[in-house]
């Protein structure tokens, strides 16, 4: 009995010495294929933002956590947006207060720090880009050739989405009940105009007539300043209002324009849709319309939570479903208004960057 | 040290006492074995954290004491950061914290911050598992922590003064004065604490370049005063008054994935005043207890963006008036009946809720029956009824049995079943903008069974082994979920949770002349899973472990005394915790080693003690909450004198 006991103890000690080691993984980017790069926000302060790559024509090649796998460290906290400049990806990580610059294979190249709460990047010249910011009350001026912040444009308000038109940049003053968009002279980097729209303006789009469409979400439900959402259509030359659309009792959250610049899409979403006849989903309307549609183009099904969407160059819609905001989400691909595919991605997928096959 | 090595140590320490049961012949000297009395609340697992442990860790806070000396998982945001506990896979609001029988849980959040209680202010810490605290109140599915201050009339108290200095400019000073007569005792305790907490770190998570430097905006300071007045008019009655005032200020550092060199700073200010008046009396076969208490808490959270000089302050003040009355009657030598009632009135001034003034009243009563046959069989049953905000709650109950397995041995079998309810807190009900006043109570049913063995092997060796298994089923679990892309989160009664597991405790004590040592090991296995119905076919959270509930936890502690020397070693292992509901994200496991060496000596006819305490000897970077670093190696020198 004693002998068996000692042998067993020896066995326990021996197996305790065995160590296991994870093998390194390499990632191959298939540039010969059309691909969607998905930014997953992750949860605030959790540091679980990530990047997925989806090959719609060959989904077995899909990869997740690209940045972390290639570079051995996390992407950061709350991935907000990305852009391709000078054959590099610039990924804006909002709560980490940084921009990660990578090669097109997602190998880390540079980390730009010193920002407050960066949101989006817009190039305005061959070497200069603007970086909007949720809390800084200023736009940072980035030299994207040498990856340095070279100045600031004081706005006095939060800044979000940006669109360039001629020598002007239009920027929305999103959140905290601000109801304006601002106009920046991008030759002199100076604020030149403020225009009243609706509370919490977020997305913008320029149509084929060079009219500027601005979605104001109306403020989050329960906010003291909350009111009806609104889409304002403006003349960017003289800033006059051409027409607007009001949404009583609803709050569209995102707006995009189709590739031909003649069709507007916007998202109205809610969690836990219980009514099969609900009016939540993605809406579509021609820029010639004077009234908003009654029924959604793509209906949000029971239990889905549509978080953001993207319109491809063939006018297909790719929609993200955040599920419960605490697990890997899903992307749905729609052709016209029929679902043709779905992909599992990261936590809170919210930004899609498309790369064509080379 | 890997998880396998940890488990190896564990099995070695239980093997030695376990093996002894299989020896054919044991030669022992004649010893007098005292039979252990069956505990007051039969069928439930209850533990005490020794006064010795508290004395050995005077500068620790309650979160560290519990983490290192129990199977309970403590989720902490860093040194002196917010620390909450998870018993048996439940969340922090399912743990009741009581101070001398007075509930201390926050009326807004429903939970308790264990980092705010210094070990020096406690005489005793009791831990009750499962619904063992149903006799005190409903609501604690996971368990309860009982902080106790008491007067030991048989003890000769000395005044104690101590000071410690340690890593990162951490200074603590504390004092205790006791004045007593035959019938009166006055105990005064005070402490002050300060730390810059600006430890050196190397952060390779945030950017390409490794960021080296000293941690910013992580300092803290606190001060407290406690006054206890005890009056003992006779050996059958006592009256005591407690007063406790404490101030805590904390800077809130950002996680490692956030650049702390140019951004947001947060600060948390807590001010607490706690008072209670307690009366106890034994008149013939009647036992009477009464308590009246007033609690005040002010909490201010300030958030500032350094770059843009923008401040936001959130503030609330909460007040509680609590009164309790218990009456117990001994029917005969085998049985007793007990009746109790309490009323808790809370009111809140806040700029974060739907109204600046919110109040709530809860009345509760219980009836209990105990049957104890010759200290061999004990049966306890209890029913409780609450009336909350004018609504009558569902009846709750518990019933448990203790059976002494062998007549002259302290070997017990325990079993209990309990039904409990947990009410939404004020934030769940009234937080701006999306509190939900229509929330239902969470309902839990739990079963628990234990084997407990305490035995004396030889004159010098004593062992204790406890093995407990439990199963818990909770419905209408409250979860805060986002109501649409653009809405704020809303609490709803979404979930069902099933929690089960087992806890193994082992203690081996050896004592010979002036030498004594004990080895204590705790192991917990917890499976706590989401069993909710799924609305979204892509939802992968069903049957997954709840987030931040580790499956495995191990403590190992050994304390050795020899003459005036005391050496203590502690190992704490926490297994992987999932950070997402589909279990795709993980906060990785960690193992921490602590060491303490102390020496007592006489100088100027006074008892002196010098202690060197080294926490996290291996200087490990580890996270209790992912990316919020816990302290690196901490060295503290503590000097105390008894006068």
Short mmCIF file of C-alpha atoms in Angstrom, two decimals, chain B residues 36-457:
data_model
loop_
_atom_site.label_atom_id
_atom_site.label_comp_id
_atom_site.label_asym_id
_atom_site.label_seq_id
_atom_site.Cartn_x
_atom_site.Cartn_y
_atom_site.Cartn_z
CA UNK B 36 -17.27 19.98 19.21
CA UNK B 37 -20.70 21.49 19.63
CA UNK B 38 -22.85 21.50 16.55
CA UNK B 39 -22.98 25.01 15.13
CA UNK B 40 -25.98 27.19 15.70
CA UNK B 41 -27.13 27.10 12.09
CA UNK B 42 -27.15 23.49 11.10
CA UNK B 43 -26.67 22.14 7.61
CA UNK B 44 -24.75 25.16 6.28
CA UNK B 45 -21.05 25.70 5.79
CA UNK B 46 -19.63 28.49 7.93
CA UNK B 47 -16.03 29.49 8.59
CA UNK B 48 -14.12 31.91 10.72
CA UNK B 49 -11.01 33.77 9.68
CA UNK B 50 -8.78 33.50 12.72
CA UNK B 51 -7.93 36.49 14.87
CA UNK B 52 -4.35 35.34 14.35
CA UNK B 53 -4.66 35.86 10.59
CA UNK B 54 -6.00 39.39 11.15
CA UNK B 55 -3.19 40.13 13.60
CA UNK B 56 -0.56 38.87 11.15
CA UNK B 57 -1.90 41.14 8.40
CA UNK B 58 -2.69 44.42 10.13
CA UNK B 59 -2.10 46.59 7.06
CA UNK B 60 -4.13 44.39 4.74
CA UNK B 61 -7.69 45.16 3.80
CA UNK B 62 -10.65 42.79 3.87
CA UNK B 63 -10.31 41.93 0.16
CA UNK B 64 -6.75 40.67 0.67
CA UNK B 65 -7.71 38.76 3.83
CA UNK B 66 -10.55 36.98 2.05
CA UNK B 67 -8.62 36.32 -1.16
CA UNK B 68 -5.70 34.73 0.69
CA UNK B 69 -7.63 32.80 3.31
CA UNK B 70 -10.76 31.47 1.67
CA UNK B 71 -11.94 29.86 -1.55
CA UNK B 72 -13.83 33.03 -2.51
CA UNK B 73 -12.76 34.85 -5.66
CA UNK B 74 -12.03 38.55 -5.23
CA UNK B 75 -12.22 40.73 -8.34
CA UNK B 76 -9.95 43.71 -7.82
CA UNK B 77 -8.96 46.73 -9.90
CA UNK B 78 -5.56 47.02 -8.25
CA UNK B 79 -4.02 47.97 -4.92
CA UNK B 80 -6.72 49.73 -2.95
CA UNK B 81 -8.84 49.63 -6.08
CA UNK B 82 -12.49 48.63 -6.01
CA UNK B 83 -12.71 44.98 -4.88
CA UNK B 84 -15.85 42.82 -4.94
CA UNK B 85 -16.36 39.14 -4.27
CA UNK B 86 -17.98 36.25 -6.06
CA UNK B 87 -19.22 33.33 -3.99
CA UNK B 88 -20.02 30.13 -5.85
CA UNK B 89 -20.39 31.77 -9.25
CA UNK B 90 -22.83 34.47 -8.18
CA UNK B 91 -22.19 38.16 -8.62
CA UNK B 92 -21.15 40.79 -6.10
CA UNK B 93 -24.72 41.84 -5.28
CA UNK B 94 -25.48 38.30 -4.10
CA UNK B 95 -23.05 38.56 -1.18
CA UNK B 96 -24.35 40.13 2.02
CA UNK B 97 -21.88 42.03 4.17
CA UNK B 98 -22.87 42.70 7.75
CA UNK B 99 -21.15 44.61 10.50
CA UNK B 100 -22.25 43.37 13.91
CA UNK B 101 -25.51 42.24 12.26
CA UNK B 102 -26.06 45.56 10.42
CA UNK B 103 -26.22 45.31 6.60
CA UNK B 104 -23.50 47.33 4.85
CA UNK B 105 -24.16 46.64 1.14
CA UNK B 106 -24.48 49.78 -0.96
CA UNK B 107 -28.13 50.71 -1.41
CA UNK B 108 -27.43 51.93 -4.96
CA UNK B 109 -25.15 49.23 -6.35
CA UNK B 110 -26.16 46.43 -3.98
CA UNK B 111 -22.56 45.35 -3.60
CA UNK B 112 -19.73 46.09 -1.19
CA UNK B 113 -16.20 47.35 -1.78
CA UNK B 114 -13.97 45.08 0.32
CA UNK B 115 -10.88 47.21 -0.18
CA UNK B 116 -12.29 49.87 2.16
CA UNK B 117 -12.16 47.82 5.38
CA UNK B 118 -8.77 47.65 7.14
CA UNK B 119 -7.98 44.36 8.93
CA UNK B 120 -7.09 46.37 12.01
CA UNK B 121 -10.73 47.41 12.47
CA UNK B 122 -12.02 43.84 12.70
CA UNK B 123 -11.91 41.40 15.61
CA UNK B 124 -13.44 38.56 13.72
CA UNK B 125 -14.55 37.73 10.19
CA UNK B 126 -17.18 35.05 9.68
CA UNK B 127 -18.02 33.63 6.28
CA UNK B 128 -21.34 31.95 5.59
CA UNK B 129 -21.83 30.07 2.35
CA UNK B 130 -24.98 29.77 0.29
CA UNK B 131 -28.15 30.88 2.02
CA UNK B 132 -26.73 30.44 5.51
CA UNK B 133 -27.37 34.12 6.22
CA UNK B 134 -31.13 33.79 5.66
CA UNK B 135 -31.52 34.19 9.39
CA UNK B 136 -30.09 37.72 9.07
CA UNK B 137 -31.78 38.68 5.82
CA UNK B 138 -32.82 37.42 2.42
CA UNK B 139 -30.90 38.17 -0.80
CA UNK B 140 -27.54 36.52 -0.46
CA UNK B 141 -27.55 33.52 -2.79
CA UNK B 142 -23.79 33.27 -2.77
CA UNK B 143 -23.04 33.85 0.87
CA UNK B 144 -22.29 36.41 3.52
CA UNK B 145 -19.35 38.05 5.24
CA UNK B 146 -19.84 38.97 8.88
CA UNK B 147 -17.50 41.62 10.29
CA UNK B 148 -17.51 41.56 14.04
CA UNK B 149 -16.25 43.82 16.80
CA UNK B 150 -16.50 42.34 20.25
CA UNK B 151 -15.43 42.69 23.82
CA UNK B 152 -13.57 39.74 25.24
CA UNK B 153 -14.10 40.24 28.98
CA UNK B 154 -11.65 37.42 29.75
CA UNK B 155 -8.85 39.00 27.82
CA UNK B 156 -6.30 41.40 29.20
CA UNK B 157 -6.13 44.11 26.55
CA UNK B 158 -3.11 46.26 26.01
CA UNK B 159 -2.96 49.47 24.06
CA UNK B 160 -1.40 48.91 20.67
CA UNK B 161 0.41 51.36 18.41
CA UNK B 162 1.88 50.47 15.07
CA UNK B 163 3.44 52.02 12.03
CA UNK B 164 4.42 50.57 8.68
CA UNK B 165 6.41 51.81 5.76
CA UNK B 166 6.64 50.08 2.43
CA UNK B 167 7.08 50.09 -1.31
CA UNK B 168 5.92 53.03 -3.43
CA UNK B 169 5.91 55.39 -0.48
CA UNK B 170 3.17 53.53 1.40
CA UNK B 171 2.70 54.56 5.01
CA UNK B 172 0.18 53.28 7.53
CA UNK B 173 -0.18 54.13 11.20
CA UNK B 174 -2.76 52.66 13.54
CA UNK B 175 -3.55 52.74 17.20
CA UNK B 176 -5.87 51.01 19.64
CA UNK B 177 -6.61 52.12 23.18
CA UNK B 178 -8.68 50.12 25.63
CA UNK B 179 -9.97 51.38 28.94
CA UNK B 180 -11.97 49.01 31.09
CA UNK B 181 -13.53 48.45 34.43
CA UNK B 182 -15.53 45.53 35.77
CA UNK B 183 -18.61 46.60 33.84
CA UNK B 184 -17.40 49.07 31.22
CA UNK B 185 -15.05 48.82 28.31
CA UNK B 186 -14.06 51.60 25.92
CA UNK B 187 -12.16 50.64 22.80
CA UNK B 188 -10.83 53.30 20.46
CA UNK B 189 -9.16 52.50 17.17
CA UNK B 190 -7.76 54.82 14.54
CA UNK B 191 -5.70 54.57 11.40
CA UNK B 192 -4.26 56.74 8.66
CA UNK B 193 -2.91 55.47 5.39
CA UNK B 194 -1.20 57.01 2.40
CA UNK B 195 0.41 55.60 -0.71
CA UNK B 196 1.68 57.16 -3.91
CA UNK B 197 1.38 53.70 -5.49
CA UNK B 198 3.62 54.93 -8.30
CA UNK B 199 5.25 51.62 -8.98
CA UNK B 200 7.67 51.20 -11.84
CA UNK B 201 6.32 49.30 -14.79
CA UNK B 202 7.13 48.33 -18.33
CA UNK B 203 4.06 48.31 -20.55
CA UNK B 204 4.44 46.34 -23.76
CA UNK B 205 0.69 46.16 -24.45
CA UNK B 206 -0.10 49.70 -25.58
CA UNK B 207 2.32 50.47 -28.42
CA UNK B 208 5.24 49.31 -30.51
CA UNK B 209 7.68 50.91 -28.13
CA UNK B 210 7.72 49.55 -24.61
CA UNK B 211 6.54 52.31 -22.31
CA UNK B 212 8.58 52.46 -19.14
CA UNK B 213 7.87 54.62 -16.20
CA UNK B 214 6.08 55.02 -12.93
CA UNK B 215 2.36 54.38 -12.69
CA UNK B 216 0.42 57.60 -12.75
CA UNK B 217 -2.70 58.64 -10.93
CA UNK B 218 -2.97 55.50 -8.77
CA UNK B 219 -2.41 56.93 -5.29
CA UNK B 220 -4.74 56.68 -2.34
CA UNK B 221 -5.18 57.92 1.20
CA UNK B 222 -7.60 57.05 3.95
CA UNK B 223 -8.28 57.62 7.62
CA UNK B 224 -10.67 56.07 10.09
CA UNK B 225 -11.85 56.23 13.66
CA UNK B 226 -13.80 53.57 15.54
CA UNK B 227 -15.19 53.89 19.04
CA UNK B 228 -16.80 50.95 20.88
CA UNK B 229 -18.44 51.32 24.26
CA UNK B 230 -19.48 48.13 26.09
CA UNK B 231 -21.56 48.01 29.23
CA UNK B 232 -22.13 44.77 31.10
CA UNK B 233 -24.55 45.33 33.97
CA UNK B 234 -24.62 41.58 34.69
CA UNK B 235 -23.33 38.36 33.21
CA UNK B 236 -26.74 37.96 31.51
CA UNK B 237 -27.01 41.23 29.69
CA UNK B 238 -24.92 43.65 27.72
CA UNK B 239 -25.27 46.91 25.91
CA UNK B 240 -22.84 48.29 23.39
CA UNK B 241 -22.54 51.30 21.16
CA UNK B 242 -20.35 51.39 18.04
CA UNK B 243 -19.27 54.41 16.06
CA UNK B 244 -17.20 54.16 12.88
CA UNK B 245 -16.16 57.05 10.67
CA UNK B 246 -13.94 56.61 7.65
CA UNK B 247 -12.71 58.64 4.71
CA UNK B 248 -11.21 57.09 1.56
CA UNK B 249 -9.79 58.90 -1.41
CA UNK B 250 -8.59 57.03 -4.48
CA UNK B 251 -7.17 58.06 -7.78
CA UNK B 252 -8.42 55.75 -10.53
CA UNK B 253 -5.71 54.66 -12.94
CA UNK B 254 -6.48 53.53 -16.45
CA UNK B 255 -5.90 49.99 -17.75
CA UNK B 256 -2.63 49.16 -19.51
CA UNK B 257 -4.27 49.35 -22.93
CA UNK B 258 -5.03 53.05 -22.40
CA UNK B 259 -2.38 55.73 -22.64
CA UNK B 260 -2.25 57.38 -19.21
CA UNK B 261 0.09 60.15 -20.23
CA UNK B 262 -2.51 62.47 -21.71
CA UNK B 263 -6.10 61.81 -20.95
CA UNK B 264 -8.80 61.19 -18.50
CA UNK B 265 -8.27 61.01 -14.77
CA UNK B 266 -10.84 59.68 -12.34
CA UNK B 267 -11.06 60.09 -8.58
CA UNK B 268 -13.32 58.44 -6.05
CA UNK B 269 -14.10 59.93 -2.67
CA UNK B 270 -15.96 57.91 -0.03
CA UNK B 271 -17.05 59.17 3.36
CA UNK B 272 -18.82 56.80 5.75
CA UNK B 273 -20.36 57.14 9.17
CA UNK B 274 -21.71 53.99 10.78
CA UNK B 275 -23.32 53.75 14.20
CA UNK B 276 -25.11 50.98 16.04
CA UNK B 277 -26.58 50.37 19.46
CA UNK B 278 -26.92 46.71 20.48
CA UNK B 279 -28.61 45.09 23.44
CA UNK B 280 -28.50 41.43 24.52
CA UNK B 281 -30.11 39.76 27.45
CA UNK B 282 -30.69 36.23 28.77
CA UNK B 283 -33.64 35.93 31.14
CA UNK B 284 -34.37 32.37 32.22
CA UNK B 285 -35.16 30.57 28.96
CA UNK B 286 -35.54 33.74 26.93
CA UNK B 287 -32.79 35.34 24.86
CA UNK B 288 -33.41 38.87 23.63
CA UNK B 289 -31.37 40.87 21.11
CA UNK B 290 -32.08 44.33 19.74
CA UNK B 291 -30.15 46.61 17.40
CA UNK B 292 -30.67 50.13 16.16
CA UNK B 293 -28.34 51.57 13.57
CA UNK B 294 -27.76 54.62 11.37
CA UNK B 295 -25.50 54.52 8.31
CA UNK B 296 -24.40 57.37 6.08
CA UNK B 297 -22.34 57.19 2.90
CA UNK B 298 -21.25 59.96 0.60
CA UNK B 299 -19.71 58.97 -2.70
CA UNK B 300 -18.23 61.40 -5.21
CA UNK B 301 -16.79 60.35 -8.53
CA UNK B 302 -14.92 62.99 -10.47
CA UNK B 303 -13.79 62.47 -14.02
CA UNK B 304 -11.45 64.93 -15.65
CA UNK B 305 -9.92 65.26 -19.06
CA UNK B 306 -6.50 66.70 -18.46
CA UNK B 307 -5.98 67.89 -22.03
CA UNK B 308 -9.17 69.88 -22.21
CA UNK B 309 -9.63 70.74 -18.54
CA UNK B 310 -13.14 69.40 -18.46
CA UNK B 311 -14.60 68.09 -15.19
CA UNK B 312 -17.63 65.93 -14.55
CA UNK B 313 -18.77 65.05 -11.04
CA UNK B 314 -21.24 62.41 -9.99
CA UNK B 315 -22.36 62.43 -6.40
CA UNK B 316 -24.73 60.60 -4.14
CA UNK B 317 -25.48 60.52 -0.45
CA UNK B 318 -27.19 57.52 1.02
CA UNK B 319 -28.71 57.12 4.48
CA UNK B 320 -30.03 54.01 6.20
CA UNK B 321 -31.96 53.61 9.44
CA UNK B 322 -32.04 50.00 10.55
CA UNK B 323 -33.74 48.37 13.53
CA UNK B 324 -33.79 44.72 14.47
CA UNK B 325 -35.31 42.60 17.22
CA UNK B 326 -34.74 38.90 17.95
CA UNK B 327 -36.45 36.74 20.55
CA UNK B 328 -35.44 33.15 21.24
CA UNK B 329 -37.16 30.77 23.65
CA UNK B 330 -35.73 27.48 24.85
CA UNK B 331 -38.68 25.09 24.87
CA UNK B 332 -36.80 22.23 26.47
CA UNK B 333 -33.30 20.78 26.49
CA UNK B 334 -33.69 19.64 22.89
CA UNK B 335 -35.51 22.42 21.14
CA UNK B 336 -35.89 26.16 20.81
CA UNK B 337 -38.00 28.57 18.82
CA UNK B 338 -36.88 31.95 17.52
CA UNK B 339 -38.70 34.95 16.13
CA UNK B 340 -37.10 38.03 14.62
CA UNK B 341 -38.04 41.13 12.70
CA UNK B 342 -36.22 44.08 11.23
CA UNK B 343 -36.96 47.24 9.32
CA UNK B 344 -34.58 48.98 6.93
CA UNK B 345 -35.33 52.44 5.61
CA UNK B 346 -33.03 53.82 2.91
CA UNK B 347 -33.05 57.26 1.38
CA UNK B 348 -30.84 58.63 -1.30
CA UNK B 349 -29.84 62.09 -2.54
CA UNK B 350 -28.32 61.77 -5.98
CA UNK B 351 -27.76 63.53 -9.30
CA UNK B 352 -27.66 60.21 -11.15
CA UNK B 353 -31.14 58.90 -10.57
CA UNK B 354 -34.53 59.77 -11.96
CA UNK B 355 -35.27 61.85 -8.92
CA UNK B 356 -32.89 63.67 -6.60
CA UNK B 357 -34.59 62.07 -3.60
CA UNK B 358 -35.48 58.38 -3.54
CA UNK B 359 -36.48 56.26 -0.58
CA UNK B 360 -37.27 52.64 0.09
CA UNK B 361 -38.55 50.68 3.08
CA UNK B 362 -38.19 46.96 3.69
CA UNK B 363 -39.74 45.11 6.61
CA UNK B 364 -38.77 41.53 7.28
CA UNK B 365 -39.65 38.86 9.80
CA UNK B 366 -38.69 35.25 10.37
CA UNK B 367 -39.67 32.26 12.45
CA UNK B 368 -37.13 29.53 13.20
CA UNK B 369 -37.14 26.19 14.93
CA UNK B 370 -34.07 24.31 16.20
CA UNK B 371 -33.94 20.76 17.40
CA UNK B 372 -30.76 19.36 18.91
CA UNK B 373 -30.66 15.81 20.19
CA UNK B 374 -27.72 15.10 22.48
CA UNK B 375 -25.47 17.15 20.24
CA UNK B 376 -25.60 14.32 17.71
CA UNK B 377 -28.50 15.32 15.51
CA UNK B 378 -29.53 18.84 14.83
CA UNK B 379 -32.30 20.14 12.65
CA UNK B 380 -32.85 23.83 11.89
CA UNK B 381 -35.69 25.27 9.88
CA UNK B 382 -36.61 28.84 9.13
CA UNK B 383 -39.16 30.77 7.12
CA UNK B 384 -38.88 34.45 6.27
CA UNK B 385 -41.31 37.00 4.90
CA UNK B 386 -40.37 40.40 3.50
CA UNK B 387 -42.43 43.43 2.57
CA UNK B 388 -40.47 45.66 0.19
CA UNK B 389 -41.76 48.99 -1.13
CA UNK B 390 -45.19 48.00 0.15
CA UNK B 391 -45.26 44.71 -1.77
CA UNK B 392 -45.28 41.32 -0.09
CA UNK B 393 -42.43 39.16 -1.41
CA UNK B 394 -42.46 35.43 -1.90
CA UNK B 395 -41.85 33.40 1.22
CA UNK B 396 -38.29 32.19 1.66
CA UNK B 397 -37.13 29.27 3.74
CA UNK B 398 -34.18 27.16 4.74
CA UNK B 399 -33.91 23.77 6.35
CA UNK B 400 -30.77 21.96 7.34
CA UNK B 401 -29.55 18.95 9.24
CA UNK B 402 -26.30 18.08 11.00
CA UNK B 403 -25.56 14.49 11.88
CA UNK B 404 -22.65 13.38 14.01
CA UNK B 405 -21.41 10.28 12.21
CA UNK B 406 -19.49 8.70 15.11
CA UNK B 407 -20.52 9.19 18.70
CA UNK B 408 -17.24 10.35 20.24
CA UNK B 409 -15.76 11.96 17.14
CA UNK B 410 -16.22 15.33 15.47
CA UNK B 411 -17.20 13.83 12.13
CA UNK B 412 -20.29 15.46 10.68
CA UNK B 413 -22.57 15.09 7.73
CA UNK B 414 -24.50 18.22 6.76
CA UNK B 415 -27.28 18.85 4.30
CA UNK B 416 -29.46 21.87 3.63
CA UNK B 417 -31.99 23.19 1.17
CA UNK B 418 -32.98 26.83 0.88
CA UNK B 419 -35.14 29.12 -1.19
CA UNK B 420 -33.98 32.70 -1.35
CA UNK B 421 -34.88 35.90 -3.20
CA UNK B 422 -32.78 38.89 -4.12
CA UNK B 423 -34.27 42.30 -4.76
CA UNK B 424 -33.12 44.82 -7.36
CA UNK B 425 -31.04 47.67 -5.90
CA UNK B 426 -31.81 51.36 -6.32
CA UNK B 427 -29.64 51.67 -9.45
CA UNK B 428 -31.49 48.78 -11.06
CA UNK B 429 -34.79 50.49 -10.27
CA UNK B 430 -34.14 54.21 -10.67
CA UNK B 431 -30.82 54.96 -12.38
CA UNK B 432 -31.06 57.72 -14.98
CA UNK B 433 -32.14 57.28 -17.72
CA UNK B 434 -33.01 53.59 -17.95
CA UNK B 435 -33.58 52.17 -14.48
CA UNK B 436 -36.48 49.74 -14.49
CA UNK B 437 -38.97 50.10 -11.60
CA UNK B 438 -40.87 47.02 -12.86
CA UNK B 439 -38.06 44.59 -12.20
CA UNK B 440 -39.00 41.35 -10.47
CA UNK B 441 -37.09 39.67 -7.67
CA UNK B 442 -34.43 37.14 -8.55
CA UNK B 443 -35.33 33.72 -7.16
CA UNK B 444 -32.87 31.03 -6.12
CA UNK B 445 -33.10 27.49 -4.90
CA UNK B 446 -29.99 25.88 -3.50
CA UNK B 447 -28.89 22.53 -2.13
CA UNK B 448 -25.72 21.86 -0.23
CA UNK B 449 -24.10 18.86 1.41
CA UNK B 450 -20.88 18.55 3.41
CA UNK B 451 -18.68 16.12 5.23
CA UNK B 452 -16.63 17.70 8.03
CA UNK B 453 -13.93 15.90 9.93
CA UNK B 454 -11.89 17.22 12.82
CA UNK B 455 -9.61 14.83 14.60
CA UNK B 456 -6.56 14.58 16.77
CA UNK B 457 -4.12 12.09 15.33
#
